[in-house]
CSV table of C-alpha atoms and ligand atoms in Angstrom, one decimal:
chain,number,residue,atom,x,y,z
B,207,MET,CA,0.2,-0.2,0.0
B,208,THR,CA,1.3,3.0,-0.5
B,209,ALA,CA,-0.2,6.1,1.5
B,210,LYS,CA,-2.4,8.6,0.4
B,211,ILE,CA,-0.2,12.1,1.2
B,212,ILE,CA,-2.2,14.5,3.5
B,213,ASP,CA,-1.1,18.0,1.8
B,214,GLY,CA,-1.6,20.5,5.0
B,215,LYS,CA,-0.4,23.4,2.8
B,216,ALA,CA,-4.0,22.7,0.8
B,217,ILE,CA,-5.8,22.7,3.8
B,218,ALA,CA,-4.4,25.3,5.5
B,219,ALA,CA,-5.2,27.7,2.5
B,220,ALA,CA,-8.8,26.7,2.5
B,221,LEU,CA,-9.0,27.8,6.1
B,222,ARG,CA,-7.3,30.8,5.7
B,223,ALA,CA,-9.8,31.0,3.0
B,224,GLU,CA,-12.3,30.5,5.5
B,225,ILE,CA,-10.4,33.0,8.5
B,226,LYS,CA,-10.4,35.9,5.4
B,227,ARG,CA,-14.6,36.1,4.8
B,228,ASP,CA,-14.6,36.5,9.3
B,229,ALA,CA,-11.7,38.7,9.1
B,230,GLN,CA,-13.2,40.8,6.2
B,231,ALA,CA,-16.9,40.4,7.9
B,232,LEU,CA,-15.1,41.6,11.4
B,233,LEU,CA,-13.6,44.9,9.6
B,234,ALA,CA,-16.9,46.0,7.9
B,235,ARG,CA,-17.9,46.4,11.5
B,236,GLY,CA,-14.9,48.4,12.0
B,237,VAL,CA,-12.4,46.0,13.8
B,238,GLN,CA,-9.5,44.8,12.5
B,239,PRO,CA,-8.3,41.4,14.2
B,240,GLY,CA,-4.4,42.4,16.0
B,241,LEU,CA,-2.3,39.9,16.9
B,242,ALA,CA,0.6,41.0,19.0
B,243,VAL,CA,3.8,38.4,18.7
B,244,ILE,CA,6.7,38.9,21.3
B,245,LEU,CA,10.5,37.7,20.5
B,246,VAL,CA,12.7,37.8,22.7
B,247,GLY,CA,16.5,37.3,21.5
B,248,ASP,CA,17.5,36.3,17.9
B,249,ASP,CA,16.9,32.4,17.4
B,250,PRO,CA,16.9,32.3,13.6
B,251,ALA,CA,14.6,29.4,14.1
B,252,SER,CA,12.1,31.4,15.9
B,253,ARG,CA,12.2,34.2,13.7
B,254,ILE,CA,11.2,32.0,10.6
B,255,TYR,CA,8.1,31.0,12.6
B,256,VAL,CA,7.2,34.9,13.5
B,257,ARG,CA,8.2,35.9,10.0
B,258,ASN,CA,5.2,32.8,8.6
B,259,LYS,CA,2.8,33.9,11.6
B,260,SER,CA,3.1,37.4,10.3
B,261,ARG,CA,2.9,36.7,6.6
B,262,ALA,CA,0.0,35.0,7.4
B,263,GLY,CA,-1.7,36.8,9.0
B,264,ALA,CA,-1.0,39.8,6.6
B,265,ASP,CA,-2.9,37.9,3.7
B,266,THR,CA,-5.8,37.1,6.0
B,267,GLY,CA,-6.5,40.4,7.2
B,268,VAL,CA,-4.9,40.5,10.7
B,269,ARG,CA,-2.8,43.2,11.8
B,270,SER,CA,0.3,41.9,13.6
B,271,THR,CA,2.8,43.7,15.0
B,272,LEU,CA,6.6,42.8,16.5
B,273,HIS,CA,7.8,43.4,19.9
B,274,GLU,CA,11.8,42.3,20.0
B,275,PHE,CA,13.5,41.8,22.9
B,276,ALA,CA,17.0,41.8,23.6
B,277,ALA,CA,18.5,38.2,24.5
B,278,ASP,CA,19.4,40.0,28.1
B,279,ALA,CA,15.9,41.5,28.3
B,280,ALA,CA,14.8,41.5,32.0
B,281,GLU,CA,11.8,39.6,32.5
B,282,SER,CA,9.9,42.4,34.1
B,283,ALA,CA,10.8,44.2,31.4
B,284,VAL,CA,8.5,41.7,29.1
B,285,LEU,CA,5.7,41.3,31.5
B,286,GLU,CA,5.4,44.8,31.6
B,287,ARG,CA,5.0,44.7,27.9
B,288,ILE,CA,2.5,42.2,28.3
B,289,ALA,CA,0.3,44.2,30.9
B,290,ASN,CA,0.2,46.9,28.7
B,291,LEU,CA,-0.5,44.6,25.4
B,292,ASN,CA,-3.7,43.1,27.5
B,293,ALA,CA,-5.0,46.4,28.3
B,294,ASP,CA,-4.7,47.7,24.5
B,295,PRO,CA,-8.4,47.3,22.8
B,296,GLY,CA,-6.6,47.5,19.4
B,297,VAL,CA,-4.8,43.8,20.5
B,298,HIS,CA,-7.0,40.5,20.2
B,299,GLY,CA,-4.1,38.0,20.5
B,300,ILE,CA,-1.0,38.1,22.3
B,301,LEU,CA,1.5,35.2,21.3
B,302,VAL,CA,5.1,34.6,23.3
B,303,GLN,CA,7.4,33.0,21.0
B,304,LEU,CA,9.1,29.5,22.6
B,305,PRO,CA,11.5,28.9,23.7
B,306,LEU,CA,12.8,32.0,25.8
B,307,PRO,CA,16.4,32.1,27.2
B,308,ALA,CA,16.8,30.0,30.1
B,309,ARG,CA,17.2,32.9,32.8
B,310,ILE,CA,13.0,34.0,31.9
B,311,ARG,CA,10.6,31.8,34.0
B,312,THR,CA,8.1,30.4,30.6
B,313,GLU,CA,5.4,29.9,33.5
B,314,ARG,CA,5.6,33.5,34.9
B,315,VAL,CA,5.2,34.9,31.2
B,316,ILE,CA,2.5,32.9,29.9
B,317,ALA,CA,0.3,33.4,33.3
B,318,ALA,CA,0.4,37.1,32.3
B,319,ILE,CA,-1.3,36.9,28.9
B,320,ALA,CA,-4.9,37.8,29.4
B,321,PRO,CA,-6.7,34.4,28.8
B,322,ALA,CA,-9.4,36.1,26.3
B,323,LYS,CA,-6.0,36.9,24.4
B,324,ASP,CA,-4.0,33.8,24.6
B,325,VAL,CA,-4.0,32.8,21.5
B,326,ASP,CA,-1.9,29.9,21.7
B,327,GLY,CA,-3.8,28.1,24.3
B,328,PHE,CA,-0.9,27.7,27.1
B,329,HIS,CA,-2.6,29.8,29.7
B,330,PRO,CA,-3.3,27.7,32.7
B,331,LEU,CA,-7.1,28.6,32.6
B,332,ASN,CA,-7.1,27.9,29.0
B,333,LEU,CA,-5.7,24.9,29.3
B,334,GLY,CA,-7.7,23.5,32.4
B,335,ALA,CA,-10.5,24.9,30.2
B,336,LEU,CA,-9.6,21.7,27.5
B,337,VAL,CA,-9.4,19.2,30.4
B,338,ALA,CA,-12.8,19.9,31.7
B,339,GLY,CA,-14.3,20.1,27.9
B,340,HIS,CA,-14.9,23.5,28.7
B,341,ALA,CA,-14.9,26.0,25.6
B,342,GLY,CA,-11.7,28.3,25.4
B,343,PHE,CA,-8.2,28.6,23.2
B,344,VAL,CA,-6.8,26.0,22.5
B,345,PRO,CA,-3.0,25.0,21.5
B,346,CYS,CA,-2.8,25.3,18.0
B,347,THR,CA,-0.3,22.4,16.5
B,348,PRO,CA,-2.9,19.5,18.0
B,349,ALA,CA,-5.8,22.0,17.2
B,350,GLY,CA,-4.7,22.2,13.3
B,351,VAL,CA,-3.7,18.0,13.6
B,352,MET,CA,-7.5,17.8,14.7
B,353,HIS,CA,-8.5,20.1,11.5
B,354,LEU,CA,-6.2,17.9,9.7
B,355,LEU,CA,-8.0,14.4,10.7
B,356,ALA,CA,-11.5,16.3,10.0
B,357,ARG,CA,-10.9,17.5,6.7
B,358,GLU,CA,-9.3,14.0,5.4
B,359,GLY,CA,-12.5,11.7,6.9
B,360,VAL,CA,-10.1,9.9,9.5
B,361,PRO,CA,-12.8,8.1,11.6
B,362,LEU,CA,-11.4,8.5,15.4
B,363,ALA,CA,-14.3,7.6,17.2
B,364,GLY,CA,-13.8,4.0,18.7
B,365,ARG,CA,-10.2,3.9,17.3
B,366,ASN,CA,-6.6,3.5,18.6
B,367,ALA,CA,-5.1,6.5,18.6
B,368,VAL,CA,-1.1,6.8,19.4
B,369,VAL,CA,0.4,10.4,20.6
B,370,ILE,CA,4.0,10.0,20.9
B,371,GLY,CA,5.4,12.9,22.9
B,372,ARG,CA,3.5,14.2,26.3
B,373,SER,CA,4.5,18.0,26.1
B,374,ASN,CA,2.4,20.9,27.0
B,375,ILE,CA,1.9,22.2,23.7
B,376,VAL,CA,1.5,19.4,21.7
B,377,GLY,CA,1.6,16.0,23.2
B,378,LYS,CA,-0.9,16.5,26.1
B,379,PRO,CA,-3.6,18.6,24.3
B,380,MET,CA,-3.3,16.5,21.0
B,381,ALA,CA,-4.0,13.5,23.7
B,382,LEU,CA,-7.1,15.8,25.1
B,383,LEU,CA,-8.5,16.6,21.9
B,384,LEU,CA,-8.2,12.8,20.2
B,385,LEU,CA,-10.2,12.0,23.5
B,386,ARG,CA,-13.0,14.4,22.9
B,387,GLU,CA,-13.7,12.8,20.1
B,388,ASN,CA,-14.0,9.6,21.6
B,389,ALA,CA,-10.4,7.6,20.3
B,390,THR,CA,-8.9,5.7,22.6
B,391,VAL,CA,-5.7,7.3,23.7
B,392,THR,CA,-2.5,6.1,24.6
B,393,VAL,CA,0.1,8.9,25.4
B,394,CYS,CA,3.7,7.4,25.0
B,395,HIS,CA,7.4,9.0,26.5
B,396,SER,CA,11.0,8.6,26.4
B,397,LYS,CA,10.0,6.1,29.8
B,398,THR,CA,7.7,4.1,27.5
B,399,ALA,CA,8.5,0.5,27.2
B,400,ASP,CA,8.5,-1.2,23.8
B,401,LEU,CA,7.3,1.1,21.9
B,402,PRO,CA,6.9,0.2,18.8
B,403,ASP,CA,4.7,-2.7,20.5
B,404,VAL,CA,2.6,0.0,21.6
B,405,THR,CA,2.5,2.1,18.5
B,406,ARG,CA,1.6,-0.8,15.8
B,407,ARG,CA,-1.4,-1.0,17.7
B,408,ALA,CA,-2.3,2.5,16.5
B,409,ASP,CA,-5.1,3.3,14.0
B,410,VAL,CA,-3.9,6.7,14.0
B,411,LEU,CA,-0.3,7.8,14.8
B,412,ILE,CA,0.5,11.0,16.0
B,413,ALA,CA,4.8,11.8,16.3
B,414,ALA,CA,5.9,14.6,17.9
B,415,VAL,CA,9.2,13.9,19.4
B,416,GLY,CA,11.9,16.0,18.1
B,417,ARG,CA,13.8,13.4,16.7
B,418,ALA,CA,14.8,12.9,12.7
B,419,ARG,CA,12.7,9.4,11.7
B,420,MET,CA,12.3,7.4,14.8
B,421,VAL,CA,9.2,6.3,13.4
B,422,THR,CA,9.9,3.4,11.1
B,423,ALA,CA,7.6,1.4,9.1
B,424,ASN,CA,8.0,-1.6,11.9
B,425,MET,CA,6.2,0.5,14.1
B,426,VAL,CA,3.4,1.1,12.3
B,427,LYS,CA,0.4,-0.8,11.4
B,428,PRO,CA,-0.7,-1.1,8.0
B,429,GLY,CA,-3.8,0.9,6.9
B,430,ALA,CA,-2.8,3.4,9.8
B,431,CYS,CA,-3.3,6.9,9.7
B,432,VAL,CA,0.2,8.8,10.8
B,433,VAL,CA,0.6,12.5,11.7
B,434,ASP,CA,4.0,13.9,11.8
B,435,VAL,CA,4.4,17.0,13.7
B,436,GLY,CA,8.3,16.3,14.4
B,437,ILE,CA,10.3,19.6,12.7
B,438,ASN,CA,13.9,18.5,13.0
B,439,ARG,CA,17.0,20.5,10.7
B,440,LEU,CA,19.3,18.1,9.5
B,441,PRO,CA,23.6,18.4,9.1
B,442,ASP,CA,22.8,19.7,5.5
B,443,GLY,CA,20.0,22.1,6.2
B,444,SER,CA,17.4,20.5,5.2
B,445,LEU,CA,13.7,19.8,7.6
B,446,ALA,CA,12.9,16.3,8.6
B,447,GLY,CA,10.3,14.8,10.4
B,448,ASP,CA,9.8,12.0,13.3
B,449,VAL,CA,8.6,9.8,10.9
B,450,ASP,CA,10.6,7.9,8.4
B,451,PHE,CA,8.4,9.1,5.4
B,452,ALA,CA,9.7,6.8,2.5
B,453,ALA,CA,9.6,3.5,4.3
B,454,VAL,CA,5.9,4.5,6.4
B,455,ARG,CA,4.4,5.5,3.1
B,456,GLU,CA,4.6,1.9,2.0
B,457,VAL,CA,3.1,0.7,5.1
B,458,ALA,CA,-0.3,3.4,6.1
B,459,ALA,CA,-3.1,4.5,5.0
B,460,SER,CA,-2.5,8.2,4.8
B,461,ILE,CA,0.2,10.4,6.2
B,462,THR,CA,1.5,13.7,6.6
B,463,PRO,CA,5.0,14.8,4.9
B,464,VAL,CA,7.0,17.4,6.5
B,465,PRO,CA,7.3,20.1,5.4
B,466,GLY,CA,3.8,20.7,3.8
B,467,GLY,CA,1.6,18.7,6.7
B,468,VAL,CA,1.0,20.1,10.2
B,469,GLY,CA,3.4,23.0,10.2
B,470,PRO,CA,0.9,25.4,7.9
B,471,MET,CA,-1.6,24.5,10.2
B,472,THR,CA,-0.3,25.5,13.3
B,473,VAL,CA,-0.1,28.8,11.6
B,474,ALA,CA,-3.7,28.7,10.1
B,475,LEU,CA,-5.1,27.9,13.1
B,476,LEU,CA,-3.3,31.2,15.2
B,477,ILE,CA,-4.8,33.4,12.4
B,478,ALA,CA,-8.0,31.7,13.1
B,479,ASN,CA,-7.5,31.7,17.3
B,480,THR,CA,-7.1,35.7,16.8
B,481,VAL,CA,-10.1,36.5,14.6
B,482,ARG,CA,-12.1,34.3,17.0
B,483,ALA,CA,-10.7,36.6,19.7
B,484,ALA,CA,-11.6,40.0,17.7
B,485,ALA,CA,-15.5,39.0,17.0
B,486,ARG,CA,-15.8,37.7,20.6
B,487,ALA,CA,-14.5,40.9,22.5
B,488,ALA,CA,-16.8,42.5,19.6
B,489,GLY,CA,-19.9,40.8,20.7
B,490,MET,CA,-20.2,39.1,17.1
B,491,LYS,CA,-20.9,35.7,16.1
B,492,LEU,CA,-18.5,33.8,13.2
B,493,GLU,CA,-19.3,31.5,10.3
B,494,THR,CA,-16.0,29.1,10.7
B,495,PRO,CA,-16.9,27.0,14.1
W,722,NAD,P1,9.2,18.5,23.5
W,722,NAD,O1,11.2,18.6,23.3
W,722,NAD,O2,9.1,19.2,24.6
W,722,NAD,O3,8.9,17.2,24.1
W,722,NAD,C1,9.0,16.0,23.0
W,722,NAD,C2,8.2,15.0,23.8
W,722,NAD,O4,8.9,13.7,23.2
W,722,NAD,C3,8.8,14.4,25.3
W,722,NAD,O5,7.6,14.4,25.9
W,722,NAD,C4,9.5,13.1,25.5
W,722,NAD,O6,8.7,12.3,26.5
W,722,NAD,C5,9.1,12.3,24.3
W,722,NAD,N1,10.0,11.7,23.6
W,722,NAD,C6,11.5,12.4,24.0
W,722,NAD,N2,12.7,10.9,23.0
W,722,NAD,C7,11.4,9.4,23.2
W,722,NAD,C8,11.7,8.6,22.6
W,722,NAD,N3,12.9,8.0,22.3
W,722,NAD,N4,10.8,8.3,22.5
W,722,NAD,C9,9.4,8.2,22.6
W,722,NAD,N5,8.9,9.5,23.5
W,722,NAD,C10,9.9,10.3,22.9
W,722,NAD,O7,8.8,18.8,22.6
W,722,NAD,P2,7.4,19.4,21.5
W,722,NAD,O8,7.9,21.2,21.7
W,722,NAD,O9,6.1,18.8,22.3
W,722,NAD,O10,7.9,19.1,19.9
W,722,NAD,C11,8.0,18.0,19.6
W,722,NAD,C12,8.6,18.2,17.8
W,722,NAD,O11,7.3,19.0,17.3
W,722,NAD,C13,9.8,19.0,17.9
W,722,NAD,O12,10.3,18.4,16.1
W,722,NAD,C14,8.9,20.2,17.3
W,722,NAD,O13,10.1,21.0,16.4
W,722,NAD,C15,7.7,19.9,16.8
W,722,NAD,N6,6.6,21.2,16.4
W,722,NAD,C16,6.3,21.6,15.3
W,722,NAD,C17,5.3,22.2,15.0
W,722,NAD,C18,4.8,22.5,14.0
W,722,NAD,O14,3.6,23.0,13.9
W,722,NAD,N7,4.6,21.6,13.3
W,722,NAD,C19,4.9,23.3,16.8
W,722,NAD,C20,5.2,22.6,17.8
W,722,NAD,C21,6.7,21.3,18.0
């Protein structure tokens, strides 16, 4: 079997077109969705991510502003800026690009963002809402994966879903979202014993580890849907996912590529959350759920 390649770029473009309609409806009411991006230091990968997010925003009618800090900036300076952005009615979404320099306490910075503007969904209140099954902002990468699965018509109810990785920004929210759709979910991590034995039972396998091509063909159930969240820079400068794409493609029924799979969805969901935040602030109902 050669798997169908799930085209994240095309699905993200379709979603951005829907978001653009919502953004235009807001504009017609005199509200331009605003996203503030905070970047501390000069990590080249972070800079690329920030640029992609601003571009996607501009294409969709979201105004983004970049708030840059030197790598040795004080935590208090970042917190002060967040307080100002929380109070600014023209800013509907606030994003702090991670990772932050080690001196700055990430959890303090994230907790300082007003939950109603936390479009990355990392604030403890939004993460708690996700656990409890209440409405809130959902982290963009796992939300993007769910969107891909829905658009591809991948069945989840009653199926075995295995998530490799348990980070707060990908693995854990991913597991909760799959559970919400009635999948039977297993979360694997660095201490999991006999990982291939677990992953071979997955109808839907999500890899979110950060180790190039660690998911090999013998770890995949024939006919599974495989979603590769990993982004790994190889020594030659090219990008690879966590999945051995060429080999797994011969076993799976469908698979996301890297690049062009989950990455574009993450950016689209960020913009969607920003437009949603603006709509809520304006008391307006959106067409895109
Ligand atoms: P992380 O380092 O916080 O978490 C990695 C997880 O992998 C940990 O929970 C760890 O227990 C697990 N792990 C490590 N070694 C393992 C092993 N040998 N077997 C099983 N599990 C193991 O990383 P993260 O922030 O969750 O990101 C994961 C990957 O996803 C990275 O490559 C990151 O760049 C990528 N990512 C992509 C997007 C996107 O938009 N596509 C967004 C966020 C993260």
